[in-house]
Tab-separated table of C-alpha atoms and ligand atoms in Angstrom:
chain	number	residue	atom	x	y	z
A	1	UNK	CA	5.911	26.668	58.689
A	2	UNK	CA	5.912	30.251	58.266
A	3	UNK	CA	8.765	32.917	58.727
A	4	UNK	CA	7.314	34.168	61.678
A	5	UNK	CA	6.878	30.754	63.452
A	6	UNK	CA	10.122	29.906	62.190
A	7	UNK	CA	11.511	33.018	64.285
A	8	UNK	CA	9.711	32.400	67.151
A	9	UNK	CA	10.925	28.976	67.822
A	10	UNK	CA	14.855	29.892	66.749
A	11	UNK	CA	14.757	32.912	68.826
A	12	UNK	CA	13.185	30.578	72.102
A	13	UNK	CA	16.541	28.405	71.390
A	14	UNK	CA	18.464	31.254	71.880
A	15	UNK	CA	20.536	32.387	75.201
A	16	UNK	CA	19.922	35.988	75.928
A	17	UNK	CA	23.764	37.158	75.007
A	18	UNK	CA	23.878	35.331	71.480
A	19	UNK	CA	22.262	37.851	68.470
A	20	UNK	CA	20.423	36.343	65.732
A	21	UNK	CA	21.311	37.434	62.099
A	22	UNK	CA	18.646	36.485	60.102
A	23	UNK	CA	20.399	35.649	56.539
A	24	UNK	CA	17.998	36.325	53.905
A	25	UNK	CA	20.257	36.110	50.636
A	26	UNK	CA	18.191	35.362	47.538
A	27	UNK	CA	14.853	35.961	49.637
A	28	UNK	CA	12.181	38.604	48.187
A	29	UNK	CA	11.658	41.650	50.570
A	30	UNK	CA	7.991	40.662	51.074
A	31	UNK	CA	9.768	37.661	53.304
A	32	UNK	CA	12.375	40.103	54.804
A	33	UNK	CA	9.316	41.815	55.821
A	34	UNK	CA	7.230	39.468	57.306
A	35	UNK	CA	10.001	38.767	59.810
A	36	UNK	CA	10.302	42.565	60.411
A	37	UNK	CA	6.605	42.367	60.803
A	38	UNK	CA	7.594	39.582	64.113
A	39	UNK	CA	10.246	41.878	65.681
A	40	UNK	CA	13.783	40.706	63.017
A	41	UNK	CA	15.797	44.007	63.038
A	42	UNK	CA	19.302	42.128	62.215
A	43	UNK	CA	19.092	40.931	58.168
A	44	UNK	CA	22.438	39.053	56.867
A	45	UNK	CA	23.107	39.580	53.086
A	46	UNK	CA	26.348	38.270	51.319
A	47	UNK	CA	25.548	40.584	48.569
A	48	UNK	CA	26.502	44.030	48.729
A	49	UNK	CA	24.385	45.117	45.416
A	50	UNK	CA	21.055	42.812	46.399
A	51	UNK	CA	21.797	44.287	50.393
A	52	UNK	CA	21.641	47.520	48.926
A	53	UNK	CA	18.579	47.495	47.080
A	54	UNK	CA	16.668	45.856	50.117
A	55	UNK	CA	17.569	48.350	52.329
A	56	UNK	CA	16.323	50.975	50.120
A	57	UNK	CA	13.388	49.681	50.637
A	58	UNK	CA	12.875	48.379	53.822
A	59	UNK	CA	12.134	50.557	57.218
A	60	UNK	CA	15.628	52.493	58.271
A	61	UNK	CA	15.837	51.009	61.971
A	62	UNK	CA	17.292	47.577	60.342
A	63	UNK	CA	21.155	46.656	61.024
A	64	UNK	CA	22.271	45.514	57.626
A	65	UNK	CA	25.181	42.910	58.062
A	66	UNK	CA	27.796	41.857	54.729
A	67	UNK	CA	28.100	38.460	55.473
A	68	UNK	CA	29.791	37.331	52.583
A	69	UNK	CA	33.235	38.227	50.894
A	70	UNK	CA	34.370	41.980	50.280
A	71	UNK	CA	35.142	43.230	47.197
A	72	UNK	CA	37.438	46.470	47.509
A	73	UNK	CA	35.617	48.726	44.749
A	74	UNK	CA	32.172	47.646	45.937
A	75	UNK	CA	32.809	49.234	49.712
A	76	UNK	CA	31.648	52.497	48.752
A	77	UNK	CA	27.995	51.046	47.931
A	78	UNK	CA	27.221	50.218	51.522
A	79	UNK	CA	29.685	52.627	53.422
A	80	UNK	CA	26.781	54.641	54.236
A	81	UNK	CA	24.716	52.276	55.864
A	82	UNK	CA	26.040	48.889	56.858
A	83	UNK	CA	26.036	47.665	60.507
A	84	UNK	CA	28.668	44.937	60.550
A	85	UNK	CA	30.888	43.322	58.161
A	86	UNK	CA	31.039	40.179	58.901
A	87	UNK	CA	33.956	38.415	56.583
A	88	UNK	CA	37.390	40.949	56.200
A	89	UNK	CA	40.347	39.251	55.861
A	90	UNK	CA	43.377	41.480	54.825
A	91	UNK	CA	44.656	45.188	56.066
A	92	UNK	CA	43.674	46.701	52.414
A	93	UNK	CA	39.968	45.818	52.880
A	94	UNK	CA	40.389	47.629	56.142
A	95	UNK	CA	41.823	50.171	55.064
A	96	UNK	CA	38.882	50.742	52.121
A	97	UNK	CA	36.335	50.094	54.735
A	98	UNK	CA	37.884	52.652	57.116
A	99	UNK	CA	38.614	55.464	53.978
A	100	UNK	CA	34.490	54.791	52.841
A	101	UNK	CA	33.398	55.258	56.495
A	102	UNK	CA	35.262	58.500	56.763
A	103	UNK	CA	33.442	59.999	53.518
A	104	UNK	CA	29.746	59.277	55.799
A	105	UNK	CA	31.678	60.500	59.141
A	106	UNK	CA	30.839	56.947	60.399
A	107	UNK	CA	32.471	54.096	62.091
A	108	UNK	CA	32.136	50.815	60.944
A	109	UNK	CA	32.438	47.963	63.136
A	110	UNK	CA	34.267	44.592	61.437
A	111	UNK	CA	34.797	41.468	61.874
A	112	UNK	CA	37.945	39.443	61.081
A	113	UNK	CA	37.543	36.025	59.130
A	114	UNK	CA	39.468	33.203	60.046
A	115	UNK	CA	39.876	30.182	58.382
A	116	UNK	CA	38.747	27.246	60.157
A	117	UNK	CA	37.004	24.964	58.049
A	118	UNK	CA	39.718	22.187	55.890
A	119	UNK	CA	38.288	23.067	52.694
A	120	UNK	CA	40.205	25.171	50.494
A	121	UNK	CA	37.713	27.514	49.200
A	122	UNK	CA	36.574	29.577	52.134
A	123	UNK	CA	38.087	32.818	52.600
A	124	UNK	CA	39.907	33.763	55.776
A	125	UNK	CA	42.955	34.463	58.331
A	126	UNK	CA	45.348	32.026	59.941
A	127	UNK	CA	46.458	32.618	63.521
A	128	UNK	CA	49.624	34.340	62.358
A	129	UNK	CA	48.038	36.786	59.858
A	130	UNK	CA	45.438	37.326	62.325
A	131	UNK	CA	47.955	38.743	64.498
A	132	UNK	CA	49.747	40.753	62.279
A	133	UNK	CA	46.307	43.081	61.208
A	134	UNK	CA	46.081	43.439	64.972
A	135	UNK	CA	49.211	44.816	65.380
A	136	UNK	CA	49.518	46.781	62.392
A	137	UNK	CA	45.741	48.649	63.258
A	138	UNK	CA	46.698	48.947	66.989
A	139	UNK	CA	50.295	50.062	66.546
A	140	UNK	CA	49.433	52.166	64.245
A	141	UNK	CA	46.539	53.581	66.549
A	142	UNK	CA	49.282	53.970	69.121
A	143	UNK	CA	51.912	55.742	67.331
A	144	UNK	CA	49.719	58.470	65.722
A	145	UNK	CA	48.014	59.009	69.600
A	146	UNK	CA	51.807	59.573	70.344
A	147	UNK	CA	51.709	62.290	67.945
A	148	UNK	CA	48.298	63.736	69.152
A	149	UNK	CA	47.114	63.244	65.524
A	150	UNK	CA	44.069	61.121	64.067
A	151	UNK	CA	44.467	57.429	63.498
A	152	UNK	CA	45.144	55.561	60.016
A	153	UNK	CA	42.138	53.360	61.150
A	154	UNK	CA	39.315	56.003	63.176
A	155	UNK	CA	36.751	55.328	61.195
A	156	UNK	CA	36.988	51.634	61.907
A	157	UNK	CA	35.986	49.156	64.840
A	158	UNK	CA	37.778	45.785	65.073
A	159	UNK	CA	34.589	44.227	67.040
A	160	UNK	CA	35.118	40.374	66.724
A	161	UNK	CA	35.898	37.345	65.129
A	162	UNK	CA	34.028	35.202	62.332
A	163	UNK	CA	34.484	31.988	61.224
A	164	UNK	CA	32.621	29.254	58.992
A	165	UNK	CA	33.103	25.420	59.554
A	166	UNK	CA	33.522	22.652	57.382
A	167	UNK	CA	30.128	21.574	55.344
A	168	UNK	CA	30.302	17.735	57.078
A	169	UNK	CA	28.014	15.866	58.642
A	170	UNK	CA	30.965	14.994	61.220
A	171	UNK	CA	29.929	16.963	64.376
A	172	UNK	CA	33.534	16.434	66.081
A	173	UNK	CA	34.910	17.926	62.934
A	174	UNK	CA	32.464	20.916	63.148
A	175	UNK	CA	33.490	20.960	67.477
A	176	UNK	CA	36.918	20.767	66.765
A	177	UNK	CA	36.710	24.024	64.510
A	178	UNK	CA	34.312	25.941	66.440
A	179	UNK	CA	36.737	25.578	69.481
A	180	UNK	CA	39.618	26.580	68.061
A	181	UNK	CA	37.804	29.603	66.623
A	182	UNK	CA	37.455	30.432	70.399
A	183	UNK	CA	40.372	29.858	71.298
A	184	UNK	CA	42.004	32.461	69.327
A	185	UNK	CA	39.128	34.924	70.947
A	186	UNK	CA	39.674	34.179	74.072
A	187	UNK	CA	43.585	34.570	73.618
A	188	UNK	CA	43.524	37.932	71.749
A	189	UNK	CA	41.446	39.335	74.894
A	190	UNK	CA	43.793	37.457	77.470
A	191	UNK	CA	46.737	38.739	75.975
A	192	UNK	CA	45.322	41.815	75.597
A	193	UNK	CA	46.910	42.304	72.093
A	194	UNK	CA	44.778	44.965	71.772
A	195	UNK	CA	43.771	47.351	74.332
A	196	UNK	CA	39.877	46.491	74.435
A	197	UNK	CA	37.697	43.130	74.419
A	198	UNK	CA	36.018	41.837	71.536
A	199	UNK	CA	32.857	41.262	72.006
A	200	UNK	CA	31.402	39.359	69.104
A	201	UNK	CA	32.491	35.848	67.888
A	202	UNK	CA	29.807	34.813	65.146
A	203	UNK	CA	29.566	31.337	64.340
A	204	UNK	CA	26.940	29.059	63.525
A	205	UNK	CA	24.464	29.164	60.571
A	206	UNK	CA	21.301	26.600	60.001
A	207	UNK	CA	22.832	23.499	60.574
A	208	UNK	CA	25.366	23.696	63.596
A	209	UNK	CA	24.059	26.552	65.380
A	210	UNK	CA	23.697	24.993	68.247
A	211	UNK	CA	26.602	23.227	68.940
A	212	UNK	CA	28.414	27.125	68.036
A	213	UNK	CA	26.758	28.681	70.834
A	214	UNK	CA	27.785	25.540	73.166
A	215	UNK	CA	31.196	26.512	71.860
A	216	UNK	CA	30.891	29.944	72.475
A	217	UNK	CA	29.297	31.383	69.763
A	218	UNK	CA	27.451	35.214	70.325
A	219	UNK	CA	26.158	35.880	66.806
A	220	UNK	CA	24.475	33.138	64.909
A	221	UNK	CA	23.521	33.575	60.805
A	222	UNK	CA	20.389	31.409	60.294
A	223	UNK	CA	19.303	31.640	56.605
A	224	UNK	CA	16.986	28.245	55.364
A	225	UNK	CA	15.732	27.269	58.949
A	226	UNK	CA	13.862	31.021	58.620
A	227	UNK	CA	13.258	31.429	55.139
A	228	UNK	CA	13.380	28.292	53.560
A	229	UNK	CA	15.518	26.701	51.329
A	230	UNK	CA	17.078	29.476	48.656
A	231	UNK	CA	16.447	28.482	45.015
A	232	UNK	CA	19.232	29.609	43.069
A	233	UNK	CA	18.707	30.314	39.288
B	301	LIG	C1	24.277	31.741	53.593
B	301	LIG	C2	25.126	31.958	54.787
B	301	LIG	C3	24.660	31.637	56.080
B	301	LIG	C4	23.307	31.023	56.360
B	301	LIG	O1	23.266	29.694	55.946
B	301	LIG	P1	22.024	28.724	56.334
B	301	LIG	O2	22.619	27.385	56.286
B	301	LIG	O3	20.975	28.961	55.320
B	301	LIG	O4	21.576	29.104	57.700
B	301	LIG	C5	25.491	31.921	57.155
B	301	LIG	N1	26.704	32.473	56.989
B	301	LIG	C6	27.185	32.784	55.776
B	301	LIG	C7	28.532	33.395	55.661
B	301	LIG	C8	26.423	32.534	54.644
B	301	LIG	O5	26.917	32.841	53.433
């Protein structure tokens, strides 16, 4: 099937409030293109030198997401331009993100990582360090506004959580995580730990996309069921 047919019959799956990132990691530009050419304006790269180069040359009304992990020193490359960052997981990466965003006068919205998933290797937060960025950004926030001065973190935007599950075939496994992913959503707005809602929780990618929005999901990252299978060399 091609890209475009491939969009057409995600985006029919989708439920009007849940935002498709189309991942397109490893892809060429000529296929990044061809699903501009059907209407894509979200693109999902996990890498911020390849991301770069793409958007350089691709049309300037496309939201560039950073899907993957951070490095520190390579904020500065897409400071200028990038939508959403999808995977932070500790107060230094914020506070790079935040100092990079200030250089364009911009602000760049975030996401925080959690860990859901049992295996060791993915990156992210547990409920407790979760907690503690949110305090530490918000009380900050709060104590400067005390002062009538500008905020450690203005050139920020805490927008949402993120989360990846476990790669299983077991879809109570995959359930289980995606719940408790919204569960610490919905808490963080109920308690009203900070004093605004988050509005994105992105979850779901090729294979359990639909059972993420079931569980709540608003942003899905959908990389082979668009583009195909990557072929990494
Ligand atoms: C690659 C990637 C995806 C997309 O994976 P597919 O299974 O190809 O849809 C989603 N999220 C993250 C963080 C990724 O790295």
């Amino acid at each position: 099937m091609s890209i475009a047919k491939n969009l057409t019959k995600i985006k029919s799956q989708l439920p009007p409030h849940v935002t498709l990132v189309a991942v397109s990691k490893t892809k060429p530009v000529a296929d990044l293109m061809e699903a501009y050419s059907s209407g894509q304006r979200v693109f999902g790269e996990n890498k911020i030198q390849e991301m770069t180069e793409k958007w350089e040359q691709m049309p300037k009304d496309i939201e560039w997401h950073m899907i993957g992990h951070v490095q520190t020193n390579k904020v500065k490359f897409m400071a200028e331009y990038v939508s959403l960052i999808h995977g932070v997981d500790s107060l230094k990466l914020l506070q790079e993100i935040n100092k990079q965003a200030k250089k364009h006068n911009r602000t760049i919205d975030c996401l925080l990582q959690i860990h859901i998933a049992e295996e060791e290797t993915k990156f992210g937060l547990d409920e407790l360090e979760l907690n503690e960025i949110l305090t530490q950004v918000y009380e900050q926030c709060e104590a400067k506004q005390v002062q009538n001065d500008k905020s450690e973190f203005e050139n920020i935007r805490i927008a949402g959580l993120m989360g990846m599950a476990t790669f299983t075939e077991n879809q109570n496994q995959i359930e289980k995580e995606f719940n408790h992913l919204k569960t610490l959503f919905d808490k963080i707005n109920q308690l009203s730990i900070i004093n605004y809602q988050l509005s994105i929780l992105s979850m779901g990618m090729s294979g359990d996309y639909q059972l993420a929005i079931s569980c709540g999901s608003t942003m899905v990252r959908i990389g082979s069921s668009i583009f195909g299978n990557r072929n990494y060399q």
